[in-house]
Coordinates of C-alpha atoms and ligand atoms in Angstrom, one line a residue:
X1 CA 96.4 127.2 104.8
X2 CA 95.4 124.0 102.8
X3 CA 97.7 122.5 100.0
X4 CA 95.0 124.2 97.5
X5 CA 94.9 127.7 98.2
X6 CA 98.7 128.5 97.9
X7 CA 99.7 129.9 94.8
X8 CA 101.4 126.5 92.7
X9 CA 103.6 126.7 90.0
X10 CA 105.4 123.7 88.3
X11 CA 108.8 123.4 87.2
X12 CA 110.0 120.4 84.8
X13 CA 113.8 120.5 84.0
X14 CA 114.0 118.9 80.7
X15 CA 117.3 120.2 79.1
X16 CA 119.6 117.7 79.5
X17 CA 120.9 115.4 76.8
X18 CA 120.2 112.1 77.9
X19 CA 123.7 111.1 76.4
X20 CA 122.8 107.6 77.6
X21 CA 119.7 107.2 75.5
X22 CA 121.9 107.1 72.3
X23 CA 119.5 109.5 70.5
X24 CA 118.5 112.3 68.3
X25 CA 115.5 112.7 70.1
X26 CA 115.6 114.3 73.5
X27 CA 115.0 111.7 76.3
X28 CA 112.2 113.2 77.5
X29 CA 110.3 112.7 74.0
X30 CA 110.6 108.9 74.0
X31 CA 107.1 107.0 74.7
X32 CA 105.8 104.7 77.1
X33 CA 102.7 103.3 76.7
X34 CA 101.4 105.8 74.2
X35 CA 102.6 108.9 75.9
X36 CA 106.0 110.4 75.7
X37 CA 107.7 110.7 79.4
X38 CA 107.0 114.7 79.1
X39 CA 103.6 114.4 78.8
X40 CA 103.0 112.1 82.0
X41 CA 105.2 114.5 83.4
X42 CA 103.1 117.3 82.6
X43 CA 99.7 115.2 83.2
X44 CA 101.6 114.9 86.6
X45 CA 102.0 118.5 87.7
X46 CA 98.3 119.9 86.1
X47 CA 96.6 116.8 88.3
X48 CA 98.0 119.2 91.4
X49 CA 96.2 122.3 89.8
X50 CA 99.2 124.1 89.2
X51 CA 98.4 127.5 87.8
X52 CA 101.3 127.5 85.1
X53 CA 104.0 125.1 84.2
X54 CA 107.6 126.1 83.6
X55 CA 109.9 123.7 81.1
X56 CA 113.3 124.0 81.0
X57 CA 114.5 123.3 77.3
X58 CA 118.0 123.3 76.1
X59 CA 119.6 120.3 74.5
X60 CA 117.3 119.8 71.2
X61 CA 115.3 122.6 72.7
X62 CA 113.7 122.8 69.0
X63 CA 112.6 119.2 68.9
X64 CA 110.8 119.9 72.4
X65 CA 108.9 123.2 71.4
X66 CA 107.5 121.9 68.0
X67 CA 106.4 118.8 70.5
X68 CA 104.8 121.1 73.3
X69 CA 102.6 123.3 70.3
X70 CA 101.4 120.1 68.5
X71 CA 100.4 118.4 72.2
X72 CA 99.8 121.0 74.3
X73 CA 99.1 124.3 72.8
X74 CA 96.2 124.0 74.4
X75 CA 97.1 122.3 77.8
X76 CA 93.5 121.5 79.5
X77 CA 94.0 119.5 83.2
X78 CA 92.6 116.1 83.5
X79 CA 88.7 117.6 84.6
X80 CA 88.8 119.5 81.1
X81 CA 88.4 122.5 82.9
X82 CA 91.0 124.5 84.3
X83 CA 93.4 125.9 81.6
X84 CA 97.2 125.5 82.3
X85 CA 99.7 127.7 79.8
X86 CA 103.0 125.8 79.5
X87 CA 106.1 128.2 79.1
X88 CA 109.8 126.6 77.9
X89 CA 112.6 128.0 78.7
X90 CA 116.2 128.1 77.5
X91 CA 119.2 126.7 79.5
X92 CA 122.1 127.3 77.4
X93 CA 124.5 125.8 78.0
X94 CA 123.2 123.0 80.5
X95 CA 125.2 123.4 83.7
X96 CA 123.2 121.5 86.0
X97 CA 119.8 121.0 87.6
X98 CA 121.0 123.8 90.0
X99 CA 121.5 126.3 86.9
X100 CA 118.3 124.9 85.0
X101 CA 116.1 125.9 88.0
X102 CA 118.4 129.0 87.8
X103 CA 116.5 129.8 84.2
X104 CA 113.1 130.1 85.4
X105 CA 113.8 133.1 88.6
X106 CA 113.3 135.7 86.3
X107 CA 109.8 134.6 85.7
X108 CA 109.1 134.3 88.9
X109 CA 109.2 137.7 89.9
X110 CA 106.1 138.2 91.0
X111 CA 105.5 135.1 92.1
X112 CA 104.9 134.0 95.9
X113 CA 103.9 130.8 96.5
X114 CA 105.0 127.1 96.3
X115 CA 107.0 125.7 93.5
X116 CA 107.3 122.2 92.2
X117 CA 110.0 120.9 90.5
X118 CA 110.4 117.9 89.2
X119 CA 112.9 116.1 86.4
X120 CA 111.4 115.6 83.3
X121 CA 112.3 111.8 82.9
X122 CA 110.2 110.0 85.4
X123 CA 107.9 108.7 83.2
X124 CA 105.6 106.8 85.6
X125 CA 104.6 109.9 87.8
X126 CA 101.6 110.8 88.6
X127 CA 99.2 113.5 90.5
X128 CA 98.5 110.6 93.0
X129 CA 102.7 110.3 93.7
X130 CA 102.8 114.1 94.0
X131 CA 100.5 115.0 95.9
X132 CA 101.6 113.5 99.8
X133 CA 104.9 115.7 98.7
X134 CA 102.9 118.7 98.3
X135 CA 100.8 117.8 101.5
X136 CA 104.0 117.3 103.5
X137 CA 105.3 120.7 102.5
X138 CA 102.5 122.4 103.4
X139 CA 101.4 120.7 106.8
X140 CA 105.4 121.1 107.6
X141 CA 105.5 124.5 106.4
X142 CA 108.8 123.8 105.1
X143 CA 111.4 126.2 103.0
X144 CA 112.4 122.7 101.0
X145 CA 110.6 119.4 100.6
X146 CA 112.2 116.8 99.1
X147 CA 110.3 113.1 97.3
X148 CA 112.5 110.2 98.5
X149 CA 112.0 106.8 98.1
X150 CA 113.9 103.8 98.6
X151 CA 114.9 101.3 96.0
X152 CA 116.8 97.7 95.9
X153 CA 119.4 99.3 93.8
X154 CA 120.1 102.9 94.7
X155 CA 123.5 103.3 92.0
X156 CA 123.7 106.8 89.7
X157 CA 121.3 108.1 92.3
X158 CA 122.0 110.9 94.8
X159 CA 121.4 109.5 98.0
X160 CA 119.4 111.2 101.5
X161 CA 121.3 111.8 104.2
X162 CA 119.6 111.5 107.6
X163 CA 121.0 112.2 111.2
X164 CA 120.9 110.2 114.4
X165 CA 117.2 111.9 114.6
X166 CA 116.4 110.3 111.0
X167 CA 116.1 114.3 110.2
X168 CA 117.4 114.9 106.5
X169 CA 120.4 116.8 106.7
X170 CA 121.0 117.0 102.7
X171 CA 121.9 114.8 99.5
X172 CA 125.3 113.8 98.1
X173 CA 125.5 112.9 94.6
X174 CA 126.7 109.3 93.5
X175 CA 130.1 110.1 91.9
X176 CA 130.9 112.4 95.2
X177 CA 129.5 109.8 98.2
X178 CA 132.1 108.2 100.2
X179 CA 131.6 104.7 100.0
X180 CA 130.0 104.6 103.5
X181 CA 127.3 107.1 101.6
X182 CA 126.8 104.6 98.7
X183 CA 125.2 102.1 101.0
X184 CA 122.4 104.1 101.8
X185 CA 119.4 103.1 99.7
X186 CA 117.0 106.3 100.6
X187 CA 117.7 108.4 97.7
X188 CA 116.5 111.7 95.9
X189 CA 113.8 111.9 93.4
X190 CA 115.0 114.9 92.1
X191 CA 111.5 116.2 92.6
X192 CA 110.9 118.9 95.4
X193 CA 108.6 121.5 96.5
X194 CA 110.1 124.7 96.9
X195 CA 109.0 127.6 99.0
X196 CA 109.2 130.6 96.7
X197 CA 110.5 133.7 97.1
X198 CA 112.2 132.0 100.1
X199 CA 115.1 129.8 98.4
X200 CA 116.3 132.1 95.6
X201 CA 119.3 133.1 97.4
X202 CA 119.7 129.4 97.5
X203 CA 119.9 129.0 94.4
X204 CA 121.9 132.3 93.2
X205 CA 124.6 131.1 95.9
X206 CA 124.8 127.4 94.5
X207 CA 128.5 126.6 94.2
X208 CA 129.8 123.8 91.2
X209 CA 132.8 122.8 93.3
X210 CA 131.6 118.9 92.7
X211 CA 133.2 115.9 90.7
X212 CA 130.7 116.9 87.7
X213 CA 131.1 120.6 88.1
X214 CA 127.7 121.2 87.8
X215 CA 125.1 123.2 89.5
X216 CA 123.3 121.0 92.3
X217 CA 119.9 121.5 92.6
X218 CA 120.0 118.9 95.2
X219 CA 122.8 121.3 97.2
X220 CA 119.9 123.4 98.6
X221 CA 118.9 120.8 101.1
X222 CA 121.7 121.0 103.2
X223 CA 121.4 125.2 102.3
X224 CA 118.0 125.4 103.9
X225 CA 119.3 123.0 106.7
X226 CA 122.2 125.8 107.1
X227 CA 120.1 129.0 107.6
X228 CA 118.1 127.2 109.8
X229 CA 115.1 126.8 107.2
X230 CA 112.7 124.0 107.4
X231 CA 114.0 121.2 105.2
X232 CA 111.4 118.3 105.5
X233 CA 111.0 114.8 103.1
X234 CA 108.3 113.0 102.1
X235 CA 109.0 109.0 101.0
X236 CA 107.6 107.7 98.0
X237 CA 106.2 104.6 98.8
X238 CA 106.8 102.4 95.4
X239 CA 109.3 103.5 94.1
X240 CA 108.7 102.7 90.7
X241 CA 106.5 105.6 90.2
X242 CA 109.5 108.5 90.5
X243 CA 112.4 106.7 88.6
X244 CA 114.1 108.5 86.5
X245 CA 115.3 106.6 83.1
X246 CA 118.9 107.7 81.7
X247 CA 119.3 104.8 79.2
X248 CA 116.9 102.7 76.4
X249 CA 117.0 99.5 78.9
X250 CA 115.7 101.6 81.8
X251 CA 113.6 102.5 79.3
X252 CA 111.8 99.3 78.9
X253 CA 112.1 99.0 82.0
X254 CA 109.8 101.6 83.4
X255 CA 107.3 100.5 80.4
X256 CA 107.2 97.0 82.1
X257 CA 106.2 98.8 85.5
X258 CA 103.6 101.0 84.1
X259 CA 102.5 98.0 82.4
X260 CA 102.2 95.9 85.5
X261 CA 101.0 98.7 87.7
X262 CA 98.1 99.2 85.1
X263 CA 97.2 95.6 84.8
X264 CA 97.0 95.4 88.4
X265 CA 94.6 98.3 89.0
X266 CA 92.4 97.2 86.1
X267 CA 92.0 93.8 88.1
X268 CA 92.0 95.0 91.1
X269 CA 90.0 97.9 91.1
X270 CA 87.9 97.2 88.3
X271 CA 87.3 93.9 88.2
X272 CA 88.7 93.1 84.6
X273 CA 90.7 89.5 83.8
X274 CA 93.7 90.0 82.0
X275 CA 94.9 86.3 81.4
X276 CA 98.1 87.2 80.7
X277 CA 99.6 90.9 82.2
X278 CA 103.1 89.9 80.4
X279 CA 102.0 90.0 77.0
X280 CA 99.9 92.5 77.2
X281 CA 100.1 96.5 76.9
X282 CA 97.3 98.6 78.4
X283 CA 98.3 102.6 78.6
X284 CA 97.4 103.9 82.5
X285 CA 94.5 105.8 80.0
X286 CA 92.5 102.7 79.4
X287 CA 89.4 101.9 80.9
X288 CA 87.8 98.9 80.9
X289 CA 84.2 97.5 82.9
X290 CA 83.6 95.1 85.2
X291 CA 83.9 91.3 84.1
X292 CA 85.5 92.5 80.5
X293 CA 88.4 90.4 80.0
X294 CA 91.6 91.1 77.7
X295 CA 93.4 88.3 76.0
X296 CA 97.1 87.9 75.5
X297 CA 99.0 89.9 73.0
X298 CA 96.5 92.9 73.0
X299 CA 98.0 96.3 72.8
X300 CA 95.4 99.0 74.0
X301 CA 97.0 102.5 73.6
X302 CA 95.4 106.0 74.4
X303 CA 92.1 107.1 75.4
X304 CA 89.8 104.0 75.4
X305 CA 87.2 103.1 77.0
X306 CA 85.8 99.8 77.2
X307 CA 82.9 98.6 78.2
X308 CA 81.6 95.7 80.6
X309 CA 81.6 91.9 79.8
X310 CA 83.6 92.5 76.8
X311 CA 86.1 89.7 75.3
X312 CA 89.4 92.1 73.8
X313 CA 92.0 89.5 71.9
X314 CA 93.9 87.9 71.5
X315 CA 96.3 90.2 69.7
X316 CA 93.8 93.0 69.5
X317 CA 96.0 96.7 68.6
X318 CA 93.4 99.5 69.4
X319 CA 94.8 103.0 69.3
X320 CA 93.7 106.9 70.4
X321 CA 90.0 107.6 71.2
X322 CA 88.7 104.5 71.1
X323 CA 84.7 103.6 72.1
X324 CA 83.5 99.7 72.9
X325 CA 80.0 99.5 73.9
X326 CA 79.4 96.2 76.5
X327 CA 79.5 92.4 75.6
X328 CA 81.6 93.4 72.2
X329 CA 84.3 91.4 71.2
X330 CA 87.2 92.3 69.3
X331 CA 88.9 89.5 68.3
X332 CA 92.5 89.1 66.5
X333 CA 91.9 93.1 64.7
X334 CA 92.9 96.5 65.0
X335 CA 90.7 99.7 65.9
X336 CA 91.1 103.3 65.6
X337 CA 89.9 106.5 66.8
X338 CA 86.1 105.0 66.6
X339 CA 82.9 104.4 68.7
X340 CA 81.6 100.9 68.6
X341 CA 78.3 99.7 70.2
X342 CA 77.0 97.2 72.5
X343 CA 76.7 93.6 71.8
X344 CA 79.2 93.7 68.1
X345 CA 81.2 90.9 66.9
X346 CA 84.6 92.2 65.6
X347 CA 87.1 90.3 63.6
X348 CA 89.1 88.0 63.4
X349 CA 91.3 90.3 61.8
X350 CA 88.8 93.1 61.2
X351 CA 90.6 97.0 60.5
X352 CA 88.6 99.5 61.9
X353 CA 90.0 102.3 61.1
X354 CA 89.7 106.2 62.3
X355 CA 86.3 108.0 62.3
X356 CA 83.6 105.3 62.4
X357 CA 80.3 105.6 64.8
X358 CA 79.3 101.4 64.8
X359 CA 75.5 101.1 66.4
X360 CA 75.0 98.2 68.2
X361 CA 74.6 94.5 67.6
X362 CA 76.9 95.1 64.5
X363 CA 78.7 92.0 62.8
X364 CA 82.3 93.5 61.2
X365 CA 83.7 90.1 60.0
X366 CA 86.8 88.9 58.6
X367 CA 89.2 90.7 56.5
X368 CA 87.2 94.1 56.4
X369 CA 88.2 97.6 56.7
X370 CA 85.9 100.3 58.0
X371 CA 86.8 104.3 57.9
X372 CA 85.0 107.4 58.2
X373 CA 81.6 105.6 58.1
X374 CA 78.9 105.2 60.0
X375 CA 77.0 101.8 60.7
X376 CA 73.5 101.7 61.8
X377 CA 72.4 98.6 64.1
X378 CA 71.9 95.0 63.8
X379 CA 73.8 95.5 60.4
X380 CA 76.5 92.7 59.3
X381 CA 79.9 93.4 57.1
X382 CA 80.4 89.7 57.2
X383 CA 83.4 89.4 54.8
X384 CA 86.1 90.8 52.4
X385 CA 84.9 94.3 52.1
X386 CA 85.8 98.0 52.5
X387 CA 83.6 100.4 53.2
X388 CA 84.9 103.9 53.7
X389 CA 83.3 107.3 53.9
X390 CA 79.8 105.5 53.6
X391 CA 76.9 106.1 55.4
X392 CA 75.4 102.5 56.3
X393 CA 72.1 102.1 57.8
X394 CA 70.2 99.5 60.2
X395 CA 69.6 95.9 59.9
X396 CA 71.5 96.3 56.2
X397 CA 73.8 93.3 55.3
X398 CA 76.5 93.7 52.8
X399 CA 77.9 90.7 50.7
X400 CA 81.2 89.0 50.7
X401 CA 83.6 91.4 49.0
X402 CA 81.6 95.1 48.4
X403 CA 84.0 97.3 48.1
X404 CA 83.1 101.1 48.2
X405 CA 85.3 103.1 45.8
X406 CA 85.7 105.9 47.1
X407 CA 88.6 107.7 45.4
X408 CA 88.9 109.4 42.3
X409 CA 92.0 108.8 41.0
X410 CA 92.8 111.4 38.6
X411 CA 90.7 114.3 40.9
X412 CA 92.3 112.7 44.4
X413 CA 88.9 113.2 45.8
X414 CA 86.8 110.8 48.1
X415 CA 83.4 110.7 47.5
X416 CA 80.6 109.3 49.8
X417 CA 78.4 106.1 49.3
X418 CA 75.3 105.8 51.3
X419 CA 73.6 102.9 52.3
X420 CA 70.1 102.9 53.5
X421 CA 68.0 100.9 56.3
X422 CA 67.4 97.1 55.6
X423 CA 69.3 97.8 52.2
X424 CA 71.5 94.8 50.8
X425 CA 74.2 94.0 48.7
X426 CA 75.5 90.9 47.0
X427 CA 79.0 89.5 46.8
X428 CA 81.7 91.3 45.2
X429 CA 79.5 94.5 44.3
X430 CA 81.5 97.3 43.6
X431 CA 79.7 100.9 44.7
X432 CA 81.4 103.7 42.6
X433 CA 81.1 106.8 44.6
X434 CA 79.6 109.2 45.0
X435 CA 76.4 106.9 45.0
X436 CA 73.1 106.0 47.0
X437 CA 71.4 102.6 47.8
X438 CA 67.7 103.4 48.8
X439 CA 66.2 102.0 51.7
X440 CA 65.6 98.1 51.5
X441 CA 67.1 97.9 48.2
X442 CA 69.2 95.0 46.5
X443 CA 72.3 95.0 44.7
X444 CA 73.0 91.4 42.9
X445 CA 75.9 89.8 42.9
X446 CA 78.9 91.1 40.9
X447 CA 77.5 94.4 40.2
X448 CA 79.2 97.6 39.4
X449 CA 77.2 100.4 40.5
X450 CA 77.1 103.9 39.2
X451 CA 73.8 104.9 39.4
X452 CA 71.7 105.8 42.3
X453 CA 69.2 102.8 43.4
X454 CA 66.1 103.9 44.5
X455 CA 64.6 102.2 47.3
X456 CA 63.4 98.3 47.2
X457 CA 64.9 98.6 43.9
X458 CA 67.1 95.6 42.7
X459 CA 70.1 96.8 40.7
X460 CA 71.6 93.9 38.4
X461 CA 74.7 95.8 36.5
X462 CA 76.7 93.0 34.9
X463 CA 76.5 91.4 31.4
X464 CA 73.8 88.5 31.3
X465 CA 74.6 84.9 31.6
X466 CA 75.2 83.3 28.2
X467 CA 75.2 79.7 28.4
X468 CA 76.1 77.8 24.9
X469 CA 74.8 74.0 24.8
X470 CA 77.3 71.3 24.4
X471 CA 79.8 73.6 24.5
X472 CA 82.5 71.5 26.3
X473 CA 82.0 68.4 24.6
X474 CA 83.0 69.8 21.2
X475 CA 85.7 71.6 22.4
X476 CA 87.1 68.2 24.6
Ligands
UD1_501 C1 119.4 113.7 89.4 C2 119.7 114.2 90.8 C3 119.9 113.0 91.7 C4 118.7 112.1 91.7 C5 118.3 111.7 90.2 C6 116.9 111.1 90.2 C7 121.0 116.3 90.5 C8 122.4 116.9 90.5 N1 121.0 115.0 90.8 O1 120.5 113.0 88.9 O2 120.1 113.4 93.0 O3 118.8 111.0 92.5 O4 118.2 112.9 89.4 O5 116.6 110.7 88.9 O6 120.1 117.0 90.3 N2 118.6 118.8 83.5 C9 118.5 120.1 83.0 N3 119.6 120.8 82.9 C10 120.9 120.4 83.3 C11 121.0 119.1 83.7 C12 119.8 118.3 83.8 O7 117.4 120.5 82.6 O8 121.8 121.2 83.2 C13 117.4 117.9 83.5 C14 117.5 116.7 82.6 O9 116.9 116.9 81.4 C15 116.7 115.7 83.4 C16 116.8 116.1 84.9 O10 117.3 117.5 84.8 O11 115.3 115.7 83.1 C17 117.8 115.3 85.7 O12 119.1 115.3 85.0 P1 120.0 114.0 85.0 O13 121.2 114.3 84.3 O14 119.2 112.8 84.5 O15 120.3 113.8 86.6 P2 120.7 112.5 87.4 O16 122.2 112.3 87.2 O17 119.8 111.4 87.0
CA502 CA1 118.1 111.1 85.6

């Protein structure tokens, strides 16, 4: 039977309290790199397929369910296509990984097939780590797989114990190895594959006689090695990639790995120059073309996409669904949930805020802030403007300091401005929405507009110039 046609279920134990984090907010609800550690957790497992995903809640379980309705109410796997439901469920009170798992059985009475469980603080996992576990359980046909890896320091962790064979013979936990145990520097994930229906009596028969008096999950390693069950490990290669963080400096910790994994892939598989990985902060989301490069002190979080030959930075902030056509530059600004085109010049310190469409060969100058509109191409916003909820044609070019005023004050409505092809307007004009500008035509400098302009119109809407001969000389 292949890895894929087994039934798969997911488990992610997320009740614990995280004392170490010093926080109200559960552990598992702290970001890195625009994603809280649950949702790469649950990315994680849905990258496998899994047809539904259990989470174990307890410890601000309430925090955790208002999270999981707002994020994934609607959990869709990576392909968009395969719907996974998410279920929580309560471990009150929290005696142990053993006694979380312990939560789920009921649910799983029907269920016959291969179960995953994984903590719900590793917050660089990812399908790609999971997967050789799930391939080794299968191939191995074992009752319990267990992720390993090996790391430089293995304190706090539970560690694998292996026999003269190098066969895993179970796991002892750090506060109950012997100190000959300490030294070895294999140790557990704490994420496993389980053989469903076959452990549950595992599981019911866990004992807490330990220094924490908790539930092991760990414990049914050396239970499947007892009843002669196949109990088989699979060893994470970088070890990174399955830590679990228990306090705010592992914390920043793991964001520096993700960081530096991305960074590396991006230049390594995609041919993208970072000049400087340590000052820069690229979510594993990102993607960016070939020969693109990313300047130091850019900050790229959430679903962008990039284009080729682009120059990003320095300290460029882009955030959510972000768009950037090929050969744009973004220099020294911030974007937002927008599409931009090819061949724009953005910034320096440029505010593109969320919901803009920019066409291509756009100028979006200095010190202007774009939302909700939409920009034709070859059009310039050079300087000192805002233009919000404005429809703004092709090859148009608006003035040093337009503003489009948008909001009613005493209704609290926005109203929209349009701006039409080749249209253009002179500095500091002030479009008073809702409002039109026709098709080629001209707004002069210092205007306040009301009134519609029809097209190749010029609209002048300012007192004359008075000018009063010899003036200054009698007044000196
Ligand atoms: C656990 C493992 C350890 C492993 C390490 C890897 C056990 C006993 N130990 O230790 O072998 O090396 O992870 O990171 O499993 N949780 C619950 N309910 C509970 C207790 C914990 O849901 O009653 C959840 C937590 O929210 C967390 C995960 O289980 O996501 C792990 O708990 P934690 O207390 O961090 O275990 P470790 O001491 O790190
Ligand atoms: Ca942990």
């Amino acid at each position: 039977m292949t890895a894929s046609k087994r039934p798969l279920r997911a488990v992610i134990l997320a009740a614990g309290q995280g004392k170490r984090m010093k926080s109200r907010k559960p552990k598992v609800l702290h970001d890195v790199l625009g994603l809280s550690i649950l949702s790469r957790v649950i990315k994680a497992v849905m990258a496998l397929g899994v047809e539904h995903v259990h989470i174990v809640v307890g410890h601000e379980s309430e925090q955790i369910k208002d999270y999981l309705e707002k994020h994934h109410s609607t959990a869709i796997t990576e392909d968009f296509k395969t719907i996974s439901p998410i279920t929580t469920h309560l471990q009150e009170p929290q005696l142990g990984t053993g006694h979380a798992l312990m939560q789920v059985a009921p649910y799983l009475k029907d269920f016959n097939g291969d179960l995953l469980v994984t903590v719900g603080d590793a917050p660089l996992l990812t399908g790609e780590t999971l997967a050789p576990l799930l391939e080794t359980h299968v191939k191995d046909n074992a009752t319990v797989t267990i992720l390993s890896t090996i790391v430089p320091d293995s304190k706090n962790y539970g560690r694998v114990l292996r026999d003269e064979n190098c066969r895993v013979r179970g796991i002892v936990e750090d506060k109950d190895a012997s100190e000959e145990e300490k030294k070895v520097n294999e140790i557990n994930s704490a994420i496993y594959c389980f053989k469903w229906p076959d452990i549950e009596e595992g599981l019911k028969g866990l004992k807490n006689d330990n220094k924490q008096g908790e539930y092991y999950l760990p414990d049914l390693a050396a239970w499947a090695v007892s009843k002669g069950l196949i109990l088989s490990a699979s060893v994470a290669e970088d070890y990174r990639e399955v830590a679990g963080i228990n306090s705010r400096v592992e914390l920043a910790e793991a964001i520096k790995d993700l960081r530096d994994l991305t960074a590396e892939k991006l230049a390594l598989e995609s041919g993208v120059t970072i000049v400087d990985p340590a000052s820069t902060w690229i979510s594993p989301e990102v993607t960016v073309g070939q020969d693109s490069t990313i300047l130091p002190g850019t900050h790229l979080m959430g679903n962008i996409k990039i284009g080729s030959n682009c120059v990003i930075g320095p300290n460029t902030v882009m955030k959510g669904n972000v768009v950037i056509g090929d050969r744009t530059s973004v220099v020294l600004s911030m974007v937002q949930d927008s599409n931009i085109g090819e061949d724009c010049k953005v910034g320096p310190f440029c505010h593109v805020r969320e919901g803009n469409t920019v066409g291509n060969n756009v100028k979006l100058g200095n010190f202007v802030e774009i939302k909700k509109s939409n920009i034709g191409n070859k059009t310039n916003v050079g300087h000192l403007s805002y233009i919000g909820d404005t429809t703004l044609g092709s090859n148009a070019n608006i003035g040093a300091g337009t503003i489009t005023a948008n909001y009613d004050h005493l209704t609290k409505k926005k109203h929209k401005t349009a701006i039409g092809d080749g249209a253009s307007t002179g500095s500091n004009s002030v479009l008073v929405a809702p409002v039109s500008i026709g098709d080629k035509a001209v707004v002069g400098a210092g205007s306040v507009v009301t009134k519609d302009v029809p097209s190749s119109a010029l609209a002048v809407a300012r007192s004359q110039q008075k000018n009063i001969d010899g003036w200054a000389d009698r007044e000196r």
